[in-house]
CSV table of N, CA, C and O in Angstrom, one decimal:
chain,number,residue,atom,x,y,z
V,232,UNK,N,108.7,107.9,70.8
V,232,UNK,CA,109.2,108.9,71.8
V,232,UNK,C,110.7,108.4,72.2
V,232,UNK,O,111.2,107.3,72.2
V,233,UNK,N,111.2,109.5,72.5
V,233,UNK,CA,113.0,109.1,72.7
V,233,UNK,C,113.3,110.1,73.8
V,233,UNK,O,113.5,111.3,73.5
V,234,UNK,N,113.3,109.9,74.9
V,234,UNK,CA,113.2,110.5,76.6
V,234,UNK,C,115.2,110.4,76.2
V,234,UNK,O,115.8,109.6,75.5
V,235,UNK,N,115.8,111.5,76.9
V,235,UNK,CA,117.1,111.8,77.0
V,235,UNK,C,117.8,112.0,77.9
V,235,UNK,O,118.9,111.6,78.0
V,236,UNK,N,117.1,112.8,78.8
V,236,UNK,CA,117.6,112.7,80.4
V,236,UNK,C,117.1,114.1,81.2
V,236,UNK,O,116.6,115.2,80.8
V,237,UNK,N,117.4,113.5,82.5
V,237,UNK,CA,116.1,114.6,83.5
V,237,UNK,C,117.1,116.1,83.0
V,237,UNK,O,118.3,116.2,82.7
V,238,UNK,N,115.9,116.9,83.1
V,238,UNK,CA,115.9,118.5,83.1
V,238,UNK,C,116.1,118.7,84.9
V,238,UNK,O,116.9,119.6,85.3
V,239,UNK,N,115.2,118.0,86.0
V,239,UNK,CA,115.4,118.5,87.1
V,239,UNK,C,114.3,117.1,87.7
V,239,UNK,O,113.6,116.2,87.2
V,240,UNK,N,114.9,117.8,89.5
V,240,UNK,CA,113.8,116.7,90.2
V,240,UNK,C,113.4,117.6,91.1
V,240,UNK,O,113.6,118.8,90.8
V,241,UNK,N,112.7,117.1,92.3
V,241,UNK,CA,112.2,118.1,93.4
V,241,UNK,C,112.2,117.1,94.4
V,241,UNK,O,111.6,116.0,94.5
V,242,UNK,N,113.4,118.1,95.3
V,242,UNK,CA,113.4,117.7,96.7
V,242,UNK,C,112.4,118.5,97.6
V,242,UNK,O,112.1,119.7,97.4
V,243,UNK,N,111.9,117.7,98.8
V,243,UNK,CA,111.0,118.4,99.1
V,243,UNK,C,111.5,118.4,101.1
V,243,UNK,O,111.5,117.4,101.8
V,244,UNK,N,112.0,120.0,101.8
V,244,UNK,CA,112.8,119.6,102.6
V,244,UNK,C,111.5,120.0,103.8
V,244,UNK,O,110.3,120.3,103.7
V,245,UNK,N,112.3,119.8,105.0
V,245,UNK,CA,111.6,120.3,106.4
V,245,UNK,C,112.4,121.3,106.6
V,245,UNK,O,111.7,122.3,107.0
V,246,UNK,N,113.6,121.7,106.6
V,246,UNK,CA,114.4,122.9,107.2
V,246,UNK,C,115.5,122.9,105.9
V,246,UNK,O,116.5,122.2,105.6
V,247,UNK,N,114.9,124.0,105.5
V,247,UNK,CA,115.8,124.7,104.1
V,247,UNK,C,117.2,125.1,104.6
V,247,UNK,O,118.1,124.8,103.8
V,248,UNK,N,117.5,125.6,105.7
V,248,UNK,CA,118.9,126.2,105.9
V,248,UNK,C,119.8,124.9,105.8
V,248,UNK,O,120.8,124.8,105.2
V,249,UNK,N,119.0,123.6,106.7
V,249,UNK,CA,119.8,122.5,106.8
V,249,UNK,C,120.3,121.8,105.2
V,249,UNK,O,121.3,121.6,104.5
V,250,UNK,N,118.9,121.7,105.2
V,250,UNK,CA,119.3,121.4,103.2
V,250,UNK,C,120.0,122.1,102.5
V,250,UNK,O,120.7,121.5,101.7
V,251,UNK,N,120.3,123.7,102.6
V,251,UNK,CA,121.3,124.2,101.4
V,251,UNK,C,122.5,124.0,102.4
V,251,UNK,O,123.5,124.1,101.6
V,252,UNK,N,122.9,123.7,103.5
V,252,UNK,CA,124.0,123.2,104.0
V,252,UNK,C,124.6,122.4,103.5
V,252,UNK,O,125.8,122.2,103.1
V,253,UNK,N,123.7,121.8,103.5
V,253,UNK,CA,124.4,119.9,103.0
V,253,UNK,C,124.4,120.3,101.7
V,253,UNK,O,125.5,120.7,101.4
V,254,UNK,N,123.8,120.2,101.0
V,254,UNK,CA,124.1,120.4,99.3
V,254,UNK,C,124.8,121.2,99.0
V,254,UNK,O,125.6,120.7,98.3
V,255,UNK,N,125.0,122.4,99.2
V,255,UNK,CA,126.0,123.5,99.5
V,255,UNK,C,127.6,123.3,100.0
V,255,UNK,O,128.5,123.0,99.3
V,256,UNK,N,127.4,123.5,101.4
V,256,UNK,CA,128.8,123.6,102.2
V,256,UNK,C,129.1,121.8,101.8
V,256,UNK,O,130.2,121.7,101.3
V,257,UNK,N,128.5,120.8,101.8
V,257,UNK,CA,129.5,119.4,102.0
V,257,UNK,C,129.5,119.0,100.6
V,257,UNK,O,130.4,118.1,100.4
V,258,UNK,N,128.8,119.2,99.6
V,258,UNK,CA,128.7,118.3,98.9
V,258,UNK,C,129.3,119.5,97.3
V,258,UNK,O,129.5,119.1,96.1
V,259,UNK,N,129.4,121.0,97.7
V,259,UNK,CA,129.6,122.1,96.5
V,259,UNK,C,128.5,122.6,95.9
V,259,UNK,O,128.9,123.6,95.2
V,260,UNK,N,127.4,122.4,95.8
V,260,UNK,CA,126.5,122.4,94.9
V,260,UNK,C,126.5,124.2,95.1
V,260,UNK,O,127.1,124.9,96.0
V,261,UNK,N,125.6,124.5,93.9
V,261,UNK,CA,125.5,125.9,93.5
V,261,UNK,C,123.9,126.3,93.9
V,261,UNK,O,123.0,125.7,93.3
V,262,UNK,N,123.5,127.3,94.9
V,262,UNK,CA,122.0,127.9,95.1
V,262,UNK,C,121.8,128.8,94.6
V,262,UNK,O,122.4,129.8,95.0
V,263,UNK,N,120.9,129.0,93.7
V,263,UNK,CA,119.9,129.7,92.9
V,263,UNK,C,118.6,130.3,93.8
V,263,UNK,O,117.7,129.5,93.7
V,264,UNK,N,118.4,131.1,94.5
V,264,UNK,CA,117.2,131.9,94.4
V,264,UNK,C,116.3,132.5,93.9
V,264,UNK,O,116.5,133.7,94.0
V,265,UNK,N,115.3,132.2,93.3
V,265,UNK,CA,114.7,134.2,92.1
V,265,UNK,C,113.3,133.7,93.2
V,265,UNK,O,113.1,132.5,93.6
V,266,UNK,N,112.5,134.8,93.5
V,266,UNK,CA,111.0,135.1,93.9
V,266,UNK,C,110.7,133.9,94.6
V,266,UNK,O,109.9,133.1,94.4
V,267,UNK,N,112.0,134.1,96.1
V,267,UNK,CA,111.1,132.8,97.0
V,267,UNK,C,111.2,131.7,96.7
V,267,UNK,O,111.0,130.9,97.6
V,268,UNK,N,111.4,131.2,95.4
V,268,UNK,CA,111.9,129.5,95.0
V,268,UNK,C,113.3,129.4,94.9
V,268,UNK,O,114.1,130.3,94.3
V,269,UNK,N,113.7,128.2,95.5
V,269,UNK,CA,115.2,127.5,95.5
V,269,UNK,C,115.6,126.7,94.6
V,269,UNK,O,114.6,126.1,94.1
V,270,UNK,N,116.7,126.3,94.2
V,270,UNK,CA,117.1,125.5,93.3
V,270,UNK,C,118.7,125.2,93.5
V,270,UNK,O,119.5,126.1,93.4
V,271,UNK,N,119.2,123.9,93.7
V,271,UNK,CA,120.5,123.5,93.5
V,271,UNK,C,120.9,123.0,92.4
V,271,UNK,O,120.3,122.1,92.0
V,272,UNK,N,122.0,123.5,91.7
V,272,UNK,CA,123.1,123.6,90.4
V,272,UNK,C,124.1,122.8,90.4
V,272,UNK,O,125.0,123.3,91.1
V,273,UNK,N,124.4,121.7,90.0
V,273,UNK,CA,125.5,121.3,89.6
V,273,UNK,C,125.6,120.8,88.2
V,273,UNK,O,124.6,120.4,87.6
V,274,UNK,N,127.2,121.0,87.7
V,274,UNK,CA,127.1,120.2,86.4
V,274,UNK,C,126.2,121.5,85.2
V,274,UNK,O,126.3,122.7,84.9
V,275,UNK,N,125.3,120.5,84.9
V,275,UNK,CA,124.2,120.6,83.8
V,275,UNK,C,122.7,120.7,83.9
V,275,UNK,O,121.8,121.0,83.0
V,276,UNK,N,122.6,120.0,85.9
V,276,UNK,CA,121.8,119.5,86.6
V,276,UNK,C,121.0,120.2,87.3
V,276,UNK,O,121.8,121.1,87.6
V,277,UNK,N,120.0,120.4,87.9
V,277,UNK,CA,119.0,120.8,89.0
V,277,UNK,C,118.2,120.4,89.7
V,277,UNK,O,117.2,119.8,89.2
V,278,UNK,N,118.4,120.6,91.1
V,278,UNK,CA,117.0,120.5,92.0
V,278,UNK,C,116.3,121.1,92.4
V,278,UNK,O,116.8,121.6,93.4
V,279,UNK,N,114.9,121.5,92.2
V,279,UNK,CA,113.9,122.2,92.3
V,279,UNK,C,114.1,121.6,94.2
V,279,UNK,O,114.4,120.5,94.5
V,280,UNK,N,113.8,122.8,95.3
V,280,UNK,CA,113.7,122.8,96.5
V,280,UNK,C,112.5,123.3,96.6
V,280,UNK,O,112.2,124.4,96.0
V,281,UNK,N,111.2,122.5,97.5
V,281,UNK,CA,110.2,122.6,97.9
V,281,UNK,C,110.1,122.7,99.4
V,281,UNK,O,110.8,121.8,99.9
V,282,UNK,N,109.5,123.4,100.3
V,282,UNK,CA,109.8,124.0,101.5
V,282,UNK,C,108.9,123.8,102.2
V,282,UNK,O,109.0,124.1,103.4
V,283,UNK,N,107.7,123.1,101.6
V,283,UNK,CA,106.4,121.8,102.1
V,283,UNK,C,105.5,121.0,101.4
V,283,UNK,O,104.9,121.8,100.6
V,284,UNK,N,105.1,120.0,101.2
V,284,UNK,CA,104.8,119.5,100.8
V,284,UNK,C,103.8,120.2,99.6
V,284,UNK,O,103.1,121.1,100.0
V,285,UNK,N,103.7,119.7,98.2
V,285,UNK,CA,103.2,120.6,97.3
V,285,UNK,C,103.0,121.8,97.3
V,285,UNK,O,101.9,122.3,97.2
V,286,UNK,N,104.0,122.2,97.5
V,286,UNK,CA,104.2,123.8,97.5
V,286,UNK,C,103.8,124.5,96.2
V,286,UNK,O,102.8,125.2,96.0
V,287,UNK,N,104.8,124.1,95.1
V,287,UNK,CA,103.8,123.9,94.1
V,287,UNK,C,103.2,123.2,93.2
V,287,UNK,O,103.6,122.1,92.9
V,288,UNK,N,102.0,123.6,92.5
V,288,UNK,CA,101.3,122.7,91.4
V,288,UNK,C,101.3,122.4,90.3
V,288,UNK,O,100.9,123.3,89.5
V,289,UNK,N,101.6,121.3,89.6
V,289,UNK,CA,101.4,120.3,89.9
V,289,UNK,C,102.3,119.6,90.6
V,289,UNK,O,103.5,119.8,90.3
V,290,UNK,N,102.0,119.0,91.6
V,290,UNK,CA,103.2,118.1,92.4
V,290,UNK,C,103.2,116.4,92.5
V,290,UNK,O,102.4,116.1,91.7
V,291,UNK,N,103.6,115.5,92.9
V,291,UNK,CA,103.5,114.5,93.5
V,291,UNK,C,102.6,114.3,93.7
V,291,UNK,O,101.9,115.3,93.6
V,292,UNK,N,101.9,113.4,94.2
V,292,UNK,CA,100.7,112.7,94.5
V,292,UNK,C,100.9,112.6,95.7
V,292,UNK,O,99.8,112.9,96.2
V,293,UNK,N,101.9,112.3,96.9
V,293,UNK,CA,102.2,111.6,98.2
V,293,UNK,C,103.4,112.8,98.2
V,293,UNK,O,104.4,112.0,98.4
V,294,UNK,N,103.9,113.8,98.2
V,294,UNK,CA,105.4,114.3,98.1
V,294,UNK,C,105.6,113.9,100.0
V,294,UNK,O,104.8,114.4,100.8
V,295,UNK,N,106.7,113.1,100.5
V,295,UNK,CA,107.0,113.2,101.5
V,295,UNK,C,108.7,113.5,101.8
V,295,UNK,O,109.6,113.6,100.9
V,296,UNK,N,108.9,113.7,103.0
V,296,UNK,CA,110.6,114.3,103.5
V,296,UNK,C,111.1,112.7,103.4
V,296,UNK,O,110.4,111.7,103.4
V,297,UNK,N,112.7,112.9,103.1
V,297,UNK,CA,113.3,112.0,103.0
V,297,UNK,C,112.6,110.7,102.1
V,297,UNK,O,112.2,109.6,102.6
V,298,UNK,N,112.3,111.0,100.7
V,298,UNK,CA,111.9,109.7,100.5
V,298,UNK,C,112.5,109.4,99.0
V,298,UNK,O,112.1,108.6,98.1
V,299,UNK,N,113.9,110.5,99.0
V,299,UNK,CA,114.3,110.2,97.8
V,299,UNK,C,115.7,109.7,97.5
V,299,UNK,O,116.7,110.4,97.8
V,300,UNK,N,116.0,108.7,96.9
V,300,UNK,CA,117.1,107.9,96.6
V,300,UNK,C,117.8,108.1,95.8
V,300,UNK,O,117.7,107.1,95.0
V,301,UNK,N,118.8,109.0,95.4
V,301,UNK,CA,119.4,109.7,94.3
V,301,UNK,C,121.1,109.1,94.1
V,301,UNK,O,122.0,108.9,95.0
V,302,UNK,N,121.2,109.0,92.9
V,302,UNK,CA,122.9,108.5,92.9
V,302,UNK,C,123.2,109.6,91.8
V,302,UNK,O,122.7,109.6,90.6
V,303,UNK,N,124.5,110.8,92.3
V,303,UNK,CA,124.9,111.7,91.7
V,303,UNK,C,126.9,111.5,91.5
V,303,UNK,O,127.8,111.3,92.3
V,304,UNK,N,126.8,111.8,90.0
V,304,UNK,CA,128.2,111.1,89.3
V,304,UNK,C,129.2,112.3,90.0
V,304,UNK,O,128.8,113.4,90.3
V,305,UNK,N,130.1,111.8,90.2
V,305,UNK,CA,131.3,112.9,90.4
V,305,UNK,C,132.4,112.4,89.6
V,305,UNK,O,132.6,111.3,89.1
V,306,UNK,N,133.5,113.7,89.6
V,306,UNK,CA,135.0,113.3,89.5
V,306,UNK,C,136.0,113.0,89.9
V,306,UNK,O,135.8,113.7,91.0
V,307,UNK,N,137.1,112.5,90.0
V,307,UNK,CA,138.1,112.3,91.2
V,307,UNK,C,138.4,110.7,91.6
V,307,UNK,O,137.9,109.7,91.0
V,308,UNK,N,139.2,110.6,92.6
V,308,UNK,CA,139.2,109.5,93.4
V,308,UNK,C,138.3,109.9,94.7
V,308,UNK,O,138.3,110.9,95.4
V,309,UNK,N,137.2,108.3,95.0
V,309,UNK,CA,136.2,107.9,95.7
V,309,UNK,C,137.0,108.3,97.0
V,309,UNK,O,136.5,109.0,97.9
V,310,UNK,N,138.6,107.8,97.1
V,310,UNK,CA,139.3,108.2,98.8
V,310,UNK,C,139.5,109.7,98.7
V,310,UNK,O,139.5,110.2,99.8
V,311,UNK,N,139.6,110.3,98.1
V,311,UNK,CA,140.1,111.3,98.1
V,311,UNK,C,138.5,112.5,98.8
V,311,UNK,O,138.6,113.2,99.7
V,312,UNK,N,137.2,112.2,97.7
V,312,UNK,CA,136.1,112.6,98.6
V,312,UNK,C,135.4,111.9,100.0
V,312,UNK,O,134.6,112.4,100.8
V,313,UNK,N,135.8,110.9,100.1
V,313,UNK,CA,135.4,110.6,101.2
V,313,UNK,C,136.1,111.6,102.2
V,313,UNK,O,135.4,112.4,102.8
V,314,UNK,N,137.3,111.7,102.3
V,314,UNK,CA,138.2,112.3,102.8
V,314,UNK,C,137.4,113.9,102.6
V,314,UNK,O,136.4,114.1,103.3
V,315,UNK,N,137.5,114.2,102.4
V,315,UNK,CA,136.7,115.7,101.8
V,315,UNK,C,135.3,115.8,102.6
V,315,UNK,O,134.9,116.9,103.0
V,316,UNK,N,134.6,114.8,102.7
V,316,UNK,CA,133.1,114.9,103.6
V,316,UNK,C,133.5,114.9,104.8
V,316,UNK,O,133.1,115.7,105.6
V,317,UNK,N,134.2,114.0,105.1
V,317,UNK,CA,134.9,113.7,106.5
V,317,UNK,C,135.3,114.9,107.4
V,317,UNK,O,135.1,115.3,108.5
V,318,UNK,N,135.9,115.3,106.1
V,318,UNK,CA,136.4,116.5,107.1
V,318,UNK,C,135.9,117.6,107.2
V,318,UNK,O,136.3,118.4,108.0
V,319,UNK,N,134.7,117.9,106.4
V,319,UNK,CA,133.7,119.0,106.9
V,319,UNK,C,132.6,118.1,107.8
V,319,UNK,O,131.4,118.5,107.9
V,320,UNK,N,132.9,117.2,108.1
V,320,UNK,CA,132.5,116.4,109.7
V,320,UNK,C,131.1,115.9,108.8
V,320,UNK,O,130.1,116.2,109.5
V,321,UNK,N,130.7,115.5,107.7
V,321,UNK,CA,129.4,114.8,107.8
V,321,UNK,C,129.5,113.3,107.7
V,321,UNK,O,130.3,112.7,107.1
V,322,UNK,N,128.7,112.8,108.3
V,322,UNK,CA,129.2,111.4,108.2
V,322,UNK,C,128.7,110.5,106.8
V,322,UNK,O,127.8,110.9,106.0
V,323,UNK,N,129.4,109.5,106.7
V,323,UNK,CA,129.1,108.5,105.8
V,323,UNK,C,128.4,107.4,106.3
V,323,UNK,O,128.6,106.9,107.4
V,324,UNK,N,127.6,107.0,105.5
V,324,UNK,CA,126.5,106.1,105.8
V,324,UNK,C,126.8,104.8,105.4
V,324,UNK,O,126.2,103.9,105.8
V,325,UNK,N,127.9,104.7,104.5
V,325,UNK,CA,128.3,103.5,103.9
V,325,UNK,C,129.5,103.3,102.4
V,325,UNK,O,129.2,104.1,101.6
V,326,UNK,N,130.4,102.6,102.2
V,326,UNK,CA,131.3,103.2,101.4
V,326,UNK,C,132.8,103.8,102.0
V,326,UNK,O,133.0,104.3,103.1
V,327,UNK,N,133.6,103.6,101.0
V,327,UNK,CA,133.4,103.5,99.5
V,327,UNK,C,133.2,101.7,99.2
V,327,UNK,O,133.9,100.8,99.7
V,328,UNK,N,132.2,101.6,98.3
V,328,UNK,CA,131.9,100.4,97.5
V,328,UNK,C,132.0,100.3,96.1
V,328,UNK,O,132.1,101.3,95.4
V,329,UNK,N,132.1,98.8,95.5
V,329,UNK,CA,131.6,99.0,93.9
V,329,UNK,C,130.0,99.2,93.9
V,329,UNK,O,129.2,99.0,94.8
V,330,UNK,N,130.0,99.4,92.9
V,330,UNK,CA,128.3,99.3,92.4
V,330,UNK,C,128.0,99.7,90.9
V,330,UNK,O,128.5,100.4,90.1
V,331,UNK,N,126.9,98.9,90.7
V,331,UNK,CA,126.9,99.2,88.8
V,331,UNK,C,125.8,99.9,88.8
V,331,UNK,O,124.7,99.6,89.3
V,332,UNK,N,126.0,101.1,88.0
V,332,UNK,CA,125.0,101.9,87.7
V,332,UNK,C,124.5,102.0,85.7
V,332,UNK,O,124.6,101.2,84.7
V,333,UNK,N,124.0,103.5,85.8
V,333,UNK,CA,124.1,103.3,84.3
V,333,UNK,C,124.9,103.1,83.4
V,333,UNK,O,124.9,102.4,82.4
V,334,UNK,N,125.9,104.0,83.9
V,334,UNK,CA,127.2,104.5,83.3
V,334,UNK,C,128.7,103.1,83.4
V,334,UNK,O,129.8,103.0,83.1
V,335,UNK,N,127.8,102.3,83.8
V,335,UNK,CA,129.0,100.9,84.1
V,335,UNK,C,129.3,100.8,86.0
V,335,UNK,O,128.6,101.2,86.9
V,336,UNK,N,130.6,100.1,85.8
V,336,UNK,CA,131.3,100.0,87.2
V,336,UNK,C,131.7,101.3,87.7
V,336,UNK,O,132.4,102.1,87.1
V,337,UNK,N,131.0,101.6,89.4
V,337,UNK,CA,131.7,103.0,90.1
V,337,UNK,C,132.2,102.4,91.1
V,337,UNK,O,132.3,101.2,91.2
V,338,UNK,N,132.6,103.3,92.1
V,338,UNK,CA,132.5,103.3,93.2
V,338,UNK,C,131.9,104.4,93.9
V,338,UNK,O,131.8,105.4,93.3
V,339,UNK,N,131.4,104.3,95.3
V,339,UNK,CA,130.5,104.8,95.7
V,339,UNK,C,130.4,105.3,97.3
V,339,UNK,O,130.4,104.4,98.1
V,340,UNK,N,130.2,106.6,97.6
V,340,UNK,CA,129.9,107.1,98.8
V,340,UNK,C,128.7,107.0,99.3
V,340,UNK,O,128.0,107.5,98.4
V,341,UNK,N,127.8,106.6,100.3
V,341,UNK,CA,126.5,107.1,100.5
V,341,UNK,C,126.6,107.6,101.9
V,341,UNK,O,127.2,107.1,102.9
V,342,UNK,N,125.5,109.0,101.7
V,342,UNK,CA,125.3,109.5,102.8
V,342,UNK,C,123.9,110.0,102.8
V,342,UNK,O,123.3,109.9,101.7
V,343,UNK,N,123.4,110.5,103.7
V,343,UNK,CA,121.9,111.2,104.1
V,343,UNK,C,122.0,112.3,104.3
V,343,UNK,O,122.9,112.7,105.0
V,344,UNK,N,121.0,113.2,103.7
V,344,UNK,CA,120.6,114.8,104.0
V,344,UNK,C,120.0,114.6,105.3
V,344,UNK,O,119.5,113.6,105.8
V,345,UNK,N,120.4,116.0,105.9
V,345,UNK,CA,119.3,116.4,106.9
V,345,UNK,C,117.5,115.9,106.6
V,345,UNK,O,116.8,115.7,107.6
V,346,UNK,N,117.2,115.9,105.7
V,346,UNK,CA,116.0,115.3,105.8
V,346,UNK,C,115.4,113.8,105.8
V,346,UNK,O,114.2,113.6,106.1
V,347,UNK,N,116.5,112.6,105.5
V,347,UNK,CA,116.9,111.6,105.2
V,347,UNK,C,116.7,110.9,104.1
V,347,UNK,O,116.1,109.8,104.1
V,348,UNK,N,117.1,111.6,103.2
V,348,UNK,CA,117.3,110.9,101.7
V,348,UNK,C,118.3,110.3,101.6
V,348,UNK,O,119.2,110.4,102.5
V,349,UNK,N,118.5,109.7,100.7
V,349,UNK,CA,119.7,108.4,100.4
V,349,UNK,C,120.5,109.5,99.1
V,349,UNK,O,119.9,110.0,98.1
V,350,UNK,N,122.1,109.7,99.2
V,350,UNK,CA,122.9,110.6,98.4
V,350,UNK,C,123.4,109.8,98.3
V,350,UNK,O,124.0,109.4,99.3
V,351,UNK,N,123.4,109.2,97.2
V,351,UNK,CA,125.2,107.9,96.9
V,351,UNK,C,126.1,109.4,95.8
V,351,UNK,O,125.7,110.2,94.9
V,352,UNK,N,126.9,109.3,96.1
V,352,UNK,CA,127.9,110.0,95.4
V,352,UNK,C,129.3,109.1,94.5
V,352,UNK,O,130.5,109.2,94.8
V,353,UNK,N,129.0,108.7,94.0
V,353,UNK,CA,129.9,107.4,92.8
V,353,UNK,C,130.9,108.3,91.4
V,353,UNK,O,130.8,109.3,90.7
V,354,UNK,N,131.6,107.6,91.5
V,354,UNK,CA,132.9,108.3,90.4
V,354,UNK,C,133.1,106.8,90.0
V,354,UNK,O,133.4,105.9,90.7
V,355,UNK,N,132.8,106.7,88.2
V,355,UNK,CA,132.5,105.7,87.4
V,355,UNK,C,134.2,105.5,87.0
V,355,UNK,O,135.1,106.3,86.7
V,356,UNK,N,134.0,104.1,87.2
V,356,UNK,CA,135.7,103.5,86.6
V,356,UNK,C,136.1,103.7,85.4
V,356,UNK,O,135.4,103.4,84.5
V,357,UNK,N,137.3,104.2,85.3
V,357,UNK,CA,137.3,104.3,83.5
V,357,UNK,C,138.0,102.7,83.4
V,357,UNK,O,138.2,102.2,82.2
């Protein structure tokens, strides 16, 4: 078997409006609607949005709010987005830092959704 990389994850929120905010308005992401299911677009990437807990089936075994710890790549300089969150007023939880991920040496933003998941936002050193 030779695994290549996620197709998608599933966040699972308490208040959808809050959630496509944040992913949306602070962070750019793109919302997808069709028949009542949500989905956030970036990149190449997606998040399946669940609106309670196994919404649908098959799900998680335990699906709970805030229990997911995600580190998503960006482009740019680390000051220049901090600066950019800041000023659509959401706060930072910590950062900018180094940190080694897959991709090598980044640096790194972290902040929390409305639901309290862990968002590190990192732009890898060339």
């Amino acid at each position: 078997m030779e695994l290549k990389q996620f197709d998608h994850i599933v966040l699972t929120t308490q208040d959808l409006d809050q959630c496509l905010h944040f992913y949306r308005d602070v962070l750019g992401m793109r919302v997808r609607e069709q028949d009542g299911r949500y989905a956030l677009l970036f990149g190449s990437q997606k998040i399946n949005i669940h609106r309670r807990k196994a919404e649908f089936l098959p799900a998680a075994a335990h699906p709970a709010y805030g229990s997911l710890d995600l580190c998503i790549l960006a482009e740019g300089d680390i000051g220049t987005l901090q600066a950019e969150v800041e000023a659509k007023g959401w706060p930072i939880e910590e950062g900018p830092v180094e940190r080694h991920g897959a991709c090598g040496v980044m640096d790194s933003l972290y902040l929390r959704d409305p639901d309290g998941n862990l968002v590190e936002i990192s732009v890898p050193r060339k």
